[in-house]
């Protein structure tokens, strides 16, 4: 009788653990989907930004082409989350370079269409930062759950593996060099 009760308690614990980890894993997926939505918003703004900037920035065609190529890669279906985030980090770096170069074009900075795009892009960038933070919090919570004792004893056997947090691009961690703009 005691053995049956012990087996029942262990079975209930395993089921509870499994359900808890599934909920956390789904939370991670949901959080990444939120990041993905914000990235899509940014990628949807890129063609308009490039078209507006191209009219003024004749000498920056290479940078604009790189931004356009990154956008094309980013919107391809079936990209793995880490690959998408690597592209996003590269895009962030290129957009920062573009912002530095824009300082050389006062007429562009006075363009209402450009200013509207810049404001919208700034808002989207803030949303990306918030959703990335939420994603990283979800991943940390999930990873903590699978790495704590006694969960660690069964999490791997049940197929739960640690997830990677989204790293900040190197360009975002360092100061932007505006010396080239002057």
mmCIF file of C-alpha atoms in Angstrom:
data_model
loop_
_atom_site.group_PDB
_atom_site.id
_atom_site.type_symbol
_atom_site.label_atom_id
_atom_site.label_comp_id
_atom_site.label_asym_id
_atom_site.label_seq_id
_atom_site.Cartn_x
_atom_site.Cartn_y
_atom_site.Cartn_z
ATOM 1 C CA UNK A 1 0.000 0.000 0.000
ATOM 2 C CA UNK A 2 2.841 2.398 0.869
ATOM 3 C CA UNK A 3 4.641 1.509 -2.369
ATOM 4 C CA UNK A 4 1.514 2.285 -4.415
ATOM 5 C CA UNK A 5 1.120 5.616 -2.608
ATOM 6 C CA UNK A 6 4.795 6.432 -3.199
ATOM 7 C CA UNK A 7 4.485 5.577 -6.908
ATOM 8 C CA UNK A 8 1.346 7.729 -7.133
ATOM 9 C CA UNK A 9 3.117 10.682 -5.471
ATOM 10 C CA UNK A 10 6.110 10.351 -7.805
ATOM 11 C CA UNK A 11 3.820 10.067 -10.844
ATOM 12 C CA UNK A 12 1.898 13.179 -9.775
ATOM 13 C CA UNK A 13 5.169 15.055 -9.218
ATOM 14 C CA UNK A 14 6.450 14.061 -12.692
ATOM 15 C CA UNK A 15 3.158 15.132 -14.307
ATOM 16 C CA UNK A 16 3.214 18.433 -12.428
ATOM 17 C CA UNK A 17 6.831 19.041 -13.383
ATOM 18 C CA UNK A 18 6.166 18.218 -17.026
ATOM 19 C CA UNK A 19 3.142 20.527 -17.188
ATOM 20 C CA UNK A 20 5.048 23.341 -15.478
ATOM 21 C CA UNK A 21 7.977 23.030 -17.887
ATOM 22 C CA UNK A 22 5.637 22.906 -20.894
ATOM 23 C CA UNK A 23 4.006 26.125 -19.676
ATOM 24 C CA UNK A 24 7.424 27.785 -19.297
ATOM 25 C CA UNK A 25 8.594 26.562 -22.730
ATOM 26 C CA UNK A 26 5.403 27.900 -24.312
ATOM 27 C CA UNK A 27 6.052 31.186 -22.512
ATOM 28 C CA UNK A 28 9.477 31.345 -24.161
ATOM 29 C CA UNK A 29 7.945 30.666 -27.591
ATOM 30 C CA UNK A 30 5.290 33.303 -27.011
ATOM 31 C CA UNK A 31 7.903 35.838 -25.915
ATOM 32 C CA UNK A 32 9.984 35.170 -29.030
ATOM 33 C CA UNK A 33 6.875 35.597 -31.182
ATOM 34 C CA UNK A 34 6.440 39.055 -29.620
ATOM 35 C CA UNK A 35 10.042 39.926 -30.527
ATOM 36 C CA UNK A 36 9.439 38.619 -34.033
ATOM 37 C CA UNK A 37 6.347 40.826 -34.456
ATOM 38 C CA UNK A 38 8.340 43.918 -33.489
ATOM 39 C CA UNK A 39 11.181 42.959 -35.830
ATOM 40 C CA UNK A 40 8.659 42.577 -38.659
ATOM 41 C CA UNK A 41 7.369 46.082 -37.951
ATOM 42 C CA UNK A 42 10.916 47.391 -38.228
ATOM 43 C CA UNK A 43 11.589 45.440 -41.414
ATOM 44 C CA UNK A 44 8.374 46.830 -42.905
ATOM 45 C CA UNK A 45 9.672 50.376 -42.298
ATOM 46 C CA UNK A 46 13.064 49.751 -43.918
ATOM 47 C CA UNK A 47 11.983 50.047 -47.602
ATOM 48 C CA UNK A 48 10.328 53.431 -46.936
ATOM 49 C CA UNK A 49 13.329 54.627 -44.969
ATOM 50 C CA UNK A 50 15.770 53.548 -47.677
ATOM 51 C CA UNK A 51 13.630 55.141 -50.414
ATOM 52 C CA UNK A 52 13.433 58.439 -48.521
ATOM 53 C CA UNK A 53 17.113 58.502 -47.607
ATOM 54 C CA UNK A 54 18.290 57.432 -51.063
ATOM 55 C CA UNK A 55 16.981 60.703 -52.535
ATOM 56 C CA UNK A 56 19.433 62.668 -50.405
ATOM 57 C CA UNK A 57 22.355 60.367 -49.719
ATOM 58 C CA UNK A 58 24.023 59.720 -53.049
ATOM 59 C CA UNK A 59 27.340 58.765 -51.437
ATOM 60 C CA UNK A 60 25.871 56.187 -49.069
ATOM 61 C CA UNK A 61 24.552 53.710 -51.633
ATOM 62 C CA UNK A 62 26.705 50.863 -50.266
ATOM 63 C CA UNK A 63 25.284 51.224 -46.764
ATOM 64 C CA UNK A 64 21.730 51.438 -48.104
ATOM 65 C CA UNK A 65 22.318 48.311 -50.191
ATOM 66 C CA UNK A 66 23.599 46.459 -47.114
ATOM 67 C CA UNK A 67 20.500 47.473 -45.145
ATOM 68 C CA UNK A 68 18.244 46.331 -47.978
ATOM 69 C CA UNK A 69 20.087 43.000 -48.257
ATOM 70 C CA UNK A 70 19.819 42.405 -44.503
ATOM 71 C CA UNK A 71 16.106 43.129 -44.633
ATOM 72 C CA UNK A 72 15.682 40.624 -47.467
ATOM 73 C CA UNK A 73 17.503 37.960 -45.445
ATOM 74 C CA UNK A 74 15.533 38.744 -42.296
ATOM 75 C CA UNK A 75 12.085 38.278 -43.817
ATOM 76 C CA UNK A 76 12.841 34.860 -45.290
ATOM 77 C CA UNK A 77 10.560 32.203 -43.828
ATOM 78 C CA UNK A 78 12.003 29.411 -41.725
ATOM 79 C CA UNK A 79 14.896 31.280 -40.110
ATOM 80 C CA UNK A 80 16.015 29.862 -36.783
ATOM 81 C CA UNK A 81 15.571 32.287 -33.873
ATOM 82 C CA UNK A 82 19.330 32.657 -33.308
ATOM 83 C CA UNK A 83 19.927 33.332 -37.008
ATOM 84 C CA UNK A 84 17.143 35.916 -37.033
ATOM 85 C CA UNK A 85 18.687 37.628 -34.021
ATOM 86 C CA UNK A 86 22.145 37.667 -35.621
ATOM 87 C CA UNK A 87 20.622 39.406 -38.638
ATOM 88 C CA UNK A 88 18.807 41.789 -36.291
ATOM 89 C CA UNK A 89 22.080 42.645 -34.546
ATOM 90 C CA UNK A 90 23.690 43.383 -37.920
ATOM 91 C CA UNK A 91 20.660 45.485 -38.909
ATOM 92 C CA UNK A 92 20.903 47.471 -35.682
ATOM 93 C CA UNK A 93 24.564 48.192 -36.394
ATOM 94 C CA UNK A 94 23.842 49.314 -39.970
ATOM 95 C CA UNK A 95 20.940 51.528 -38.867
ATOM 96 C CA UNK A 96 23.219 53.158 -36.292
ATOM 97 C CA UNK A 97 25.780 53.812 -39.039
ATOM 98 C CA UNK A 98 22.999 55.292 -41.164
ATOM 99 C CA UNK A 99 21.929 57.584 -38.325
ATOM 100 C CA UNK A 100 25.488 58.856 -37.999
ATOM 101 C CA UNK A 101 25.697 59.509 -41.749
ATOM 102 C CA UNK A 102 22.347 61.320 -41.728
ATOM 103 C CA UNK A 103 23.999 64.059 -39.667
ATOM 104 C CA UNK A 104 25.823 65.073 -42.871
ATOM 105 C CA UNK A 105 22.520 65.773 -44.659
ATOM 106 C CA UNK A 106 20.613 68.676 -43.038
ATOM 107 C CA UNK A 107 18.022 68.725 -45.846
ATOM 108 C CA UNK A 108 17.152 65.121 -45.075
ATOM 109 C CA UNK A 109 16.744 65.887 -41.385
ATOM 110 C CA UNK A 110 14.274 68.642 -42.339
ATOM 111 C CA UNK A 111 12.139 66.284 -44.467
ATOM 112 C CA UNK A 112 8.791 65.647 -42.726
ATOM 113 C CA UNK A 113 8.393 62.188 -44.226
ATOM 114 C CA UNK A 114 11.840 61.206 -42.994
ATOM 115 C CA UNK A 115 11.211 62.638 -39.533
ATOM 116 C CA UNK A 116 7.947 60.698 -39.289
ATOM 117 C CA UNK A 117 9.745 57.498 -40.308
ATOM 118 C CA UNK A 118 12.508 58.169 -37.778
ATOM 119 C CA UNK A 119 9.960 58.707 -34.988
ATOM 120 C CA UNK A 120 8.100 55.524 -35.899
ATOM 121 C CA UNK A 121 11.362 53.595 -36.129
ATOM 122 C CA UNK A 122 12.393 54.933 -32.722
ATOM 123 C CA UNK A 123 9.125 53.718 -31.205
ATOM 124 C CA UNK A 124 9.545 50.307 -32.814
ATOM 125 C CA UNK A 125 13.130 50.110 -31.510
ATOM 126 C CA UNK A 126 11.814 50.744 -27.990
ATOM 127 C CA UNK A 127 9.224 47.983 -28.452
ATOM 128 C CA UNK A 128 11.949 45.633 -29.685
ATOM 129 C CA UNK A 129 14.026 46.387 -26.592
ATOM 130 C CA UNK A 130 11.069 45.729 -24.291
ATOM 131 C CA UNK A 131 10.082 42.480 -25.999
ATOM 132 C CA UNK A 132 13.690 41.273 -26.017
ATOM 133 C CA UNK A 133 13.833 41.960 -22.294
ATOM 134 C CA UNK A 134 10.583 40.039 -21.774
ATOM 135 C CA UNK A 135 11.939 37.169 -23.881
ATOM 136 C CA UNK A 136 15.163 37.030 -21.885
ATOM 137 C CA UNK A 137 13.174 37.043 -18.635
ATOM 138 C CA UNK A 138 11.050 34.159 -19.917
ATOM 139 C CA UNK A 139 14.149 32.208 -20.961
ATOM 140 C CA UNK A 140 15.808 32.826 -17.604
ATOM 141 C CA UNK A 141 12.714 31.628 -15.751
ATOM 142 C CA UNK A 142 12.480 28.527 -17.961
ATOM 143 C CA UNK A 143 16.197 27.732 -17.637
ATOM 144 C CA UNK A 144 16.064 28.206 -13.877
ATOM 145 C CA UNK A 145 13.141 25.787 -13.668
ATOM 146 C CA UNK A 146 14.917 23.035 -15.574
ATOM 147 C CA UNK A 147 18.217 23.534 -13.749
ATOM 148 C CA UNK A 148 16.938 23.565 -10.176
ATOM 149 C CA UNK A 149 16.974 20.492 -7.998
ATOM 150 C CA UNK A 150 14.997 18.198 -8.118
ATOM 151 C CA UNK A 151 13.701 19.252 -11.577
ATOM 152 C CA UNK A 152 17.153 18.800 -13.100
ATOM 153 C CA UNK A 153 16.870 15.067 -12.427
ATOM 154 C CA UNK A 154 14.039 14.651 -14.945
ATOM 155 C CA UNK A 155 14.011 17.738 -17.177
ATOM 156 C CA UNK A 156 16.635 16.358 -19.571
ATOM 157 C CA UNK A 157 14.954 12.963 -19.687
ATOM 158 C CA UNK A 158 11.660 14.669 -20.556
ATOM 159 C CA UNK A 159 13.341 16.517 -23.447
ATOM 160 C CA UNK A 160 13.728 19.973 -21.904
ATOM 161 C CA UNK A 161 16.976 21.709 -22.817
ATOM 162 C CA UNK A 162 18.192 25.180 -21.844
ATOM 163 C CA UNK A 163 17.340 28.023 -24.218
ATOM 164 C CA UNK A 164 19.696 30.845 -25.169
ATOM 165 C CA UNK A 165 18.965 34.431 -24.217
ATOM 166 C CA UNK A 166 19.127 37.119 -26.885
ATOM 167 C CA UNK A 167 22.518 38.767 -26.746
ATOM 168 C CA UNK A 168 22.916 42.476 -27.280
ATOM 169 C CA UNK A 169 24.741 43.396 -30.464
ATOM 170 C CA UNK A 170 28.323 44.545 -29.941
ATOM 171 C CA UNK A 171 27.376 47.821 -31.639
ATOM 172 C CA UNK A 172 24.694 48.438 -29.011
ATOM 173 C CA UNK A 173 27.144 47.856 -26.160
ATOM 174 C CA UNK A 174 29.684 50.390 -27.390
ATOM 175 C CA UNK A 175 29.423 54.102 -27.989
ATOM 176 C CA UNK A 176 28.653 55.196 -31.525
ATOM 177 C CA UNK A 177 31.653 56.828 -33.208
ATOM 178 C CA UNK A 178 30.350 60.125 -34.550
ATOM 179 C CA UNK A 179 33.819 61.431 -35.366
ATOM 180 C CA UNK A 180 33.496 60.312 -38.985
ATOM 181 C CA UNK A 181 30.412 62.499 -39.407
ATOM 182 C CA UNK A 182 32.326 65.728 -38.750
#
